[in-house]
PDB file of C-alpha atoms in Angstrom:
ATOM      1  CA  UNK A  14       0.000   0.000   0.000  1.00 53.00           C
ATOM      2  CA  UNK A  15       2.684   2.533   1.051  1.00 63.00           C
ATOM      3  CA  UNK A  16       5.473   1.334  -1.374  1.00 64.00           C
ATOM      4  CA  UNK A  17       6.603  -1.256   1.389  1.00 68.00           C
ATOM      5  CA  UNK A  18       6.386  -4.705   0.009  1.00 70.00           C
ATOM      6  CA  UNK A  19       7.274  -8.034   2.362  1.00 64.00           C
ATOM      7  CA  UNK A  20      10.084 -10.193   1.091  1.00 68.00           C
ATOM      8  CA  UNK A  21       9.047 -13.258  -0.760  1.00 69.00           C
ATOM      9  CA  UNK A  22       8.852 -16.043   2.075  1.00 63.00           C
ATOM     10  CA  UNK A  23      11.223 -19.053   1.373  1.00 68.00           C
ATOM     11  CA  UNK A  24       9.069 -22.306   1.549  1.00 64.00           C
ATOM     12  CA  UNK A  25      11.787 -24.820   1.914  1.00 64.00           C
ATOM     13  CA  UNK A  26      10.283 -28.533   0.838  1.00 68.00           C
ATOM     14  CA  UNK A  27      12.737 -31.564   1.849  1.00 68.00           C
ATOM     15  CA  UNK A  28      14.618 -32.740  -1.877  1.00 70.00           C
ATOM     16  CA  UNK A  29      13.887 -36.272  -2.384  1.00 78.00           C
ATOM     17  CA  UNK A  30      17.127 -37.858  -4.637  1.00 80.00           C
ATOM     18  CA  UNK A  31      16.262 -40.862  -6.356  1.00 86.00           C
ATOM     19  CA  UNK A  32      18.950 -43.380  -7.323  1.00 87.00           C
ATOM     20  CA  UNK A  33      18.129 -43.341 -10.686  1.00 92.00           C
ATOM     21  CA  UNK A  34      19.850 -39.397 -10.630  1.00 88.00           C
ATOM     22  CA  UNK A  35      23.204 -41.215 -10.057  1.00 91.00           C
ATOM     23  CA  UNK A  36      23.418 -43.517 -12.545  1.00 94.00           C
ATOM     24  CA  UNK A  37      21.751 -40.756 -14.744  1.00 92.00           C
ATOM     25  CA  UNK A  38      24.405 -38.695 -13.572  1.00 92.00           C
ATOM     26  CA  UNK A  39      27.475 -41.557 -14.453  1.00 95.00           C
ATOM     27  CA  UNK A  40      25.647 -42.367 -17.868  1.00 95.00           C
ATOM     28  CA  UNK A  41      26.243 -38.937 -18.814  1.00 93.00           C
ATOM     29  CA  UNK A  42      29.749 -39.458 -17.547  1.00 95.00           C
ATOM     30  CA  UNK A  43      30.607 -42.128 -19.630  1.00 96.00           C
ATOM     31  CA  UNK A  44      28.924 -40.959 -22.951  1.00 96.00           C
ATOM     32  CA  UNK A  45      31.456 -37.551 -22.374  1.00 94.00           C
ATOM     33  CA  UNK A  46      34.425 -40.330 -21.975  1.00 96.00           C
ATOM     34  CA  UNK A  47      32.978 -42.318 -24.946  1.00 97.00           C
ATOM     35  CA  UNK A  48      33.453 -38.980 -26.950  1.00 93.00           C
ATOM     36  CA  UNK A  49      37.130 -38.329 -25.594  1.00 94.00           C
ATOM     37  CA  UNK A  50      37.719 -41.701 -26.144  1.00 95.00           C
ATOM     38  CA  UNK A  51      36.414 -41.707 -29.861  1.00 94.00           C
ATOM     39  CA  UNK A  52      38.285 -38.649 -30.245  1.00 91.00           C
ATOM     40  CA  UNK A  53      41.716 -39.897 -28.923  1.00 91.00           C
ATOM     41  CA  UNK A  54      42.031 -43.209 -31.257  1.00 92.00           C
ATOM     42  CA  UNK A  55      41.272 -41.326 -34.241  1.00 88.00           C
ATOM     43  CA  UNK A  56      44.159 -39.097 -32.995  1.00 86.00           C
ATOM     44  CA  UNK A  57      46.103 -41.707 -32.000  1.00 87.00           C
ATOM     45  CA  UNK A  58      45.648 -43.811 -35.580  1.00 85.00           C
ATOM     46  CA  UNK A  59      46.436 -40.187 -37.251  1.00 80.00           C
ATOM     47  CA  UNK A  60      49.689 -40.142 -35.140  1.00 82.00           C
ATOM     48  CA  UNK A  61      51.091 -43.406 -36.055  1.00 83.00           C
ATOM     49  CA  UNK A  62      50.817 -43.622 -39.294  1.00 74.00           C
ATOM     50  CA  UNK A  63      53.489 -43.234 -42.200  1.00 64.00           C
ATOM     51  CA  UNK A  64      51.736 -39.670 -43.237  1.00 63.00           C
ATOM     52  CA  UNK A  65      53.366 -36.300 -43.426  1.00 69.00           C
ATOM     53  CA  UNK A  66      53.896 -34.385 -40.511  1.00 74.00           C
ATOM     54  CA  UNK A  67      50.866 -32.355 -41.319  1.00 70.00           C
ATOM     55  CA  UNK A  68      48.806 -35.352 -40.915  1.00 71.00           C
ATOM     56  CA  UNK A  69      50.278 -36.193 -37.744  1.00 78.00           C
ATOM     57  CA  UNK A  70      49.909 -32.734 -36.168  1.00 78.00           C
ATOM     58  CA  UNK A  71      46.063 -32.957 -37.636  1.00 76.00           C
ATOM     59  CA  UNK A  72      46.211 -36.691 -34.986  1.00 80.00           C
ATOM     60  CA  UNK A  73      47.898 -34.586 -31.775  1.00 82.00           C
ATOM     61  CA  UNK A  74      45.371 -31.331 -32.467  1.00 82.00           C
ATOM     62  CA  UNK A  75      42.577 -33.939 -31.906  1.00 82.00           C
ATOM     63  CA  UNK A  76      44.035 -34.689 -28.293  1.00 84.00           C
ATOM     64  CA  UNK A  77      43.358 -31.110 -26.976  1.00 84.00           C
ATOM     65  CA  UNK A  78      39.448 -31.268 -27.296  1.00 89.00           C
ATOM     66  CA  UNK A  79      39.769 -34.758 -25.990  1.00 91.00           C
ATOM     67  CA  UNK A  80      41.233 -33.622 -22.826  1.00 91.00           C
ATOM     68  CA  UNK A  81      38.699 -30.593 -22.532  1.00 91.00           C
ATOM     69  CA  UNK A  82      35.668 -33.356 -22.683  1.00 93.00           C
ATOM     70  CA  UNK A  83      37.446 -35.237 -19.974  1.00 95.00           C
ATOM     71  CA  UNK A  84      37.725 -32.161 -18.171  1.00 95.00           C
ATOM     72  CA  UNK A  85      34.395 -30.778 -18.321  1.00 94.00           C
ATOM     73  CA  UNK A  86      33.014 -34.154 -17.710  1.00 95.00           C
ATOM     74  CA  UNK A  87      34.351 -34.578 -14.261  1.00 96.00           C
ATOM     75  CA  UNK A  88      33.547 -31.087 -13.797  1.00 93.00           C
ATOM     76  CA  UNK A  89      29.694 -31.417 -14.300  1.00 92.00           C
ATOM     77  CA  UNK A  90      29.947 -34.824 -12.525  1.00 95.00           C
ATOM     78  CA  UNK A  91      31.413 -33.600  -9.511  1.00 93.00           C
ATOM     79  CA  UNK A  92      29.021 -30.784  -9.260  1.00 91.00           C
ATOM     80  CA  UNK A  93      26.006 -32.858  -9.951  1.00 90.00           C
ATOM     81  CA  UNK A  94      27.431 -35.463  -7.644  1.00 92.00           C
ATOM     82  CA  UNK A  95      27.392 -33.055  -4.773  1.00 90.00           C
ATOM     83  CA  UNK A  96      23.952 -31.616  -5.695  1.00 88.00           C
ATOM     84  CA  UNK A  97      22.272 -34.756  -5.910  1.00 88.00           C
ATOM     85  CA  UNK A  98      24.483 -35.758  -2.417  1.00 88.00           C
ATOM     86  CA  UNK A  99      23.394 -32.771  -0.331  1.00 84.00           C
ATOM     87  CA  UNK A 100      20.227 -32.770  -1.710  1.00 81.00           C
ATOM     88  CA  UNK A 101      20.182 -29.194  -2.966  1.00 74.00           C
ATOM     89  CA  UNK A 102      17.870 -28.269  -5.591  1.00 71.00           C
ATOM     90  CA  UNK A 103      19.892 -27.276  -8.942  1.00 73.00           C
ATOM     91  CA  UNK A 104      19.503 -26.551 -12.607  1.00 74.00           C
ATOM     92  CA  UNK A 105      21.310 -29.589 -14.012  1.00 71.00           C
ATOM     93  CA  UNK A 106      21.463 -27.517 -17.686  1.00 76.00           C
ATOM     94  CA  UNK A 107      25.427 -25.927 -18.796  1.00 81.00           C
ATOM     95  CA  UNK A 108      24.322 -22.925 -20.805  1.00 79.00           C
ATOM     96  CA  UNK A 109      27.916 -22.630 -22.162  1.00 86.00           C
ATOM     97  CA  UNK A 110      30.687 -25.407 -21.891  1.00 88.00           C
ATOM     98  CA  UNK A 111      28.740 -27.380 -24.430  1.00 87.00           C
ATOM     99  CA  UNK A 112      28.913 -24.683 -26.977  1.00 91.00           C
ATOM    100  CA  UNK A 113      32.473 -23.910 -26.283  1.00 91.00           C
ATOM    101  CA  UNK A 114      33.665 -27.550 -26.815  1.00 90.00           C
ATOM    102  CA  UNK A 115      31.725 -27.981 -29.807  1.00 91.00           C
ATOM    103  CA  UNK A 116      33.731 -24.621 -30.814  1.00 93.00           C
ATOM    104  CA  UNK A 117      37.116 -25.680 -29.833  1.00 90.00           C
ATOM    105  CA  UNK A 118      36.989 -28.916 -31.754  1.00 88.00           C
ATOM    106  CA  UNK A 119      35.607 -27.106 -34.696  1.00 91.00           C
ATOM    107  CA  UNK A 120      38.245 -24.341 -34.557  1.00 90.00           C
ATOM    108  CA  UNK A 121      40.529 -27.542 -34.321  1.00 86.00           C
ATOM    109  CA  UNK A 122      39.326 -29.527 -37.112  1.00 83.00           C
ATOM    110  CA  UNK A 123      39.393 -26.945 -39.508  1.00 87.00           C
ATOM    111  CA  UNK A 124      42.465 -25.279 -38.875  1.00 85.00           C
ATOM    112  CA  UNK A 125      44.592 -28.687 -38.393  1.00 79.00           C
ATOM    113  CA  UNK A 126      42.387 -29.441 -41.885  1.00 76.00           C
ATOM    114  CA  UNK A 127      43.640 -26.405 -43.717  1.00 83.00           C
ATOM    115  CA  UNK A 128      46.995 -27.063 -42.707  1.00 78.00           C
ATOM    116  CA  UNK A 129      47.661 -30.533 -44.228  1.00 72.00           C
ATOM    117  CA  UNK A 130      45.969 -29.607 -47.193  1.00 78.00           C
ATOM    118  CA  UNK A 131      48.253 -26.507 -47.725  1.00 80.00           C
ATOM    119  CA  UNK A 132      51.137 -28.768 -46.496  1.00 75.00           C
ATOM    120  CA  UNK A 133      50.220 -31.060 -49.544  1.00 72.00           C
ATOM    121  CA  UNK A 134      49.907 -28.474 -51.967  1.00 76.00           C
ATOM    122  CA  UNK A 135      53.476 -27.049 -51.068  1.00 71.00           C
ATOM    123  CA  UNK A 136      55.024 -30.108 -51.400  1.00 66.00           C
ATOM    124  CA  UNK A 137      53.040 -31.360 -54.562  1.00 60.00           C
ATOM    125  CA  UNK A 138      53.682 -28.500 -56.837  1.00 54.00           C
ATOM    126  CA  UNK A 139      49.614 -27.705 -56.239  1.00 49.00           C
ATOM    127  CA  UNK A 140      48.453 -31.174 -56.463  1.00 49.00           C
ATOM    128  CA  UNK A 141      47.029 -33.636 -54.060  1.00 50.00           C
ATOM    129  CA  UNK A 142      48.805 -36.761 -54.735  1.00 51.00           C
ATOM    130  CA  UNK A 143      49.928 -36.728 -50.668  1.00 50.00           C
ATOM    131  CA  UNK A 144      46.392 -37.496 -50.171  1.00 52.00           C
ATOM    132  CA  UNK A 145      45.700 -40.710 -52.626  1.00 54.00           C
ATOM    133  CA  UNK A 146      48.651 -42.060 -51.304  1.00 54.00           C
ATOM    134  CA  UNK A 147      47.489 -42.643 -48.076  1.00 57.00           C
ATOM    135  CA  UNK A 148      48.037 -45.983 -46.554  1.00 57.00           C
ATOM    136  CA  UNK A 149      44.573 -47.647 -46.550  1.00 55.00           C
ATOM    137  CA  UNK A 150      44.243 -51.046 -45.005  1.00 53.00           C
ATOM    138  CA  UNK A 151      41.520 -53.356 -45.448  1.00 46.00           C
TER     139      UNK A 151
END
């Protein structure tokens, strides 16, 4: 009436944590290492092969992103983890690190890309020969 409002009153309602929030929680956990790990081979295979070194580096720029999923996994476990554990009620959505990873490995991809092809152009005379002769194994 007089410009004087009463704060909002705080109902507080006990948080009931089911168990199937954990293993939703470590599902998401091990699709993020699933990723990393998907990620890391195809690195790894890049790596050891008989290809340029342009190749290789495109293999060892896939490990960064790797180790950023890893990272942000445990991350967003950990702090669901102790949500779920103290029974605090939480937004379980990550407005941002989702968007940045898919960014970073994008930025990776196509830069590492861009770099073995001009690698194989230098070396060709403009041709991609260093391509087609690629090692490829049945």
């Amino acid at each position: 009436m007089l410009g004087f409002a009463a704060p909002p009153a705080d109902i507080v309602f006990p948080v009931r944590v089911e168990p199937r929030a954990y293993f939703a929680n470590e599902r998401t956990l091990l699709n993020w290492f699933d990723l990393a790990a998907t990620l890391t081979i195809v690195g790894a295979a890049l790596q050891s092969g008989r290809n340029s070194f342009a190749v290789q580096s495109v293999g060892l720029a896939l490990s960064c992103p790797a180790a950023a999923f890893v990272l942000y996994a445990m991350r967003m476990y950990a702090l669901r983890f102790n949500s779920l554990e103290y029974k605090r009620p939480q937004n379980f959505e990550d407005q941002g690190g989702t968007l940045l990873l898919a960014l970073l490995l994008t930025v990776m991809i196509v830069t590492q890309s861009s770099v073995a092809i001009l690698a194989a152009k230098g070396s060709e005379g403009g041709s991609m020969r260093a391509f087609a002769a690629w090692p490829i194994v049945a």
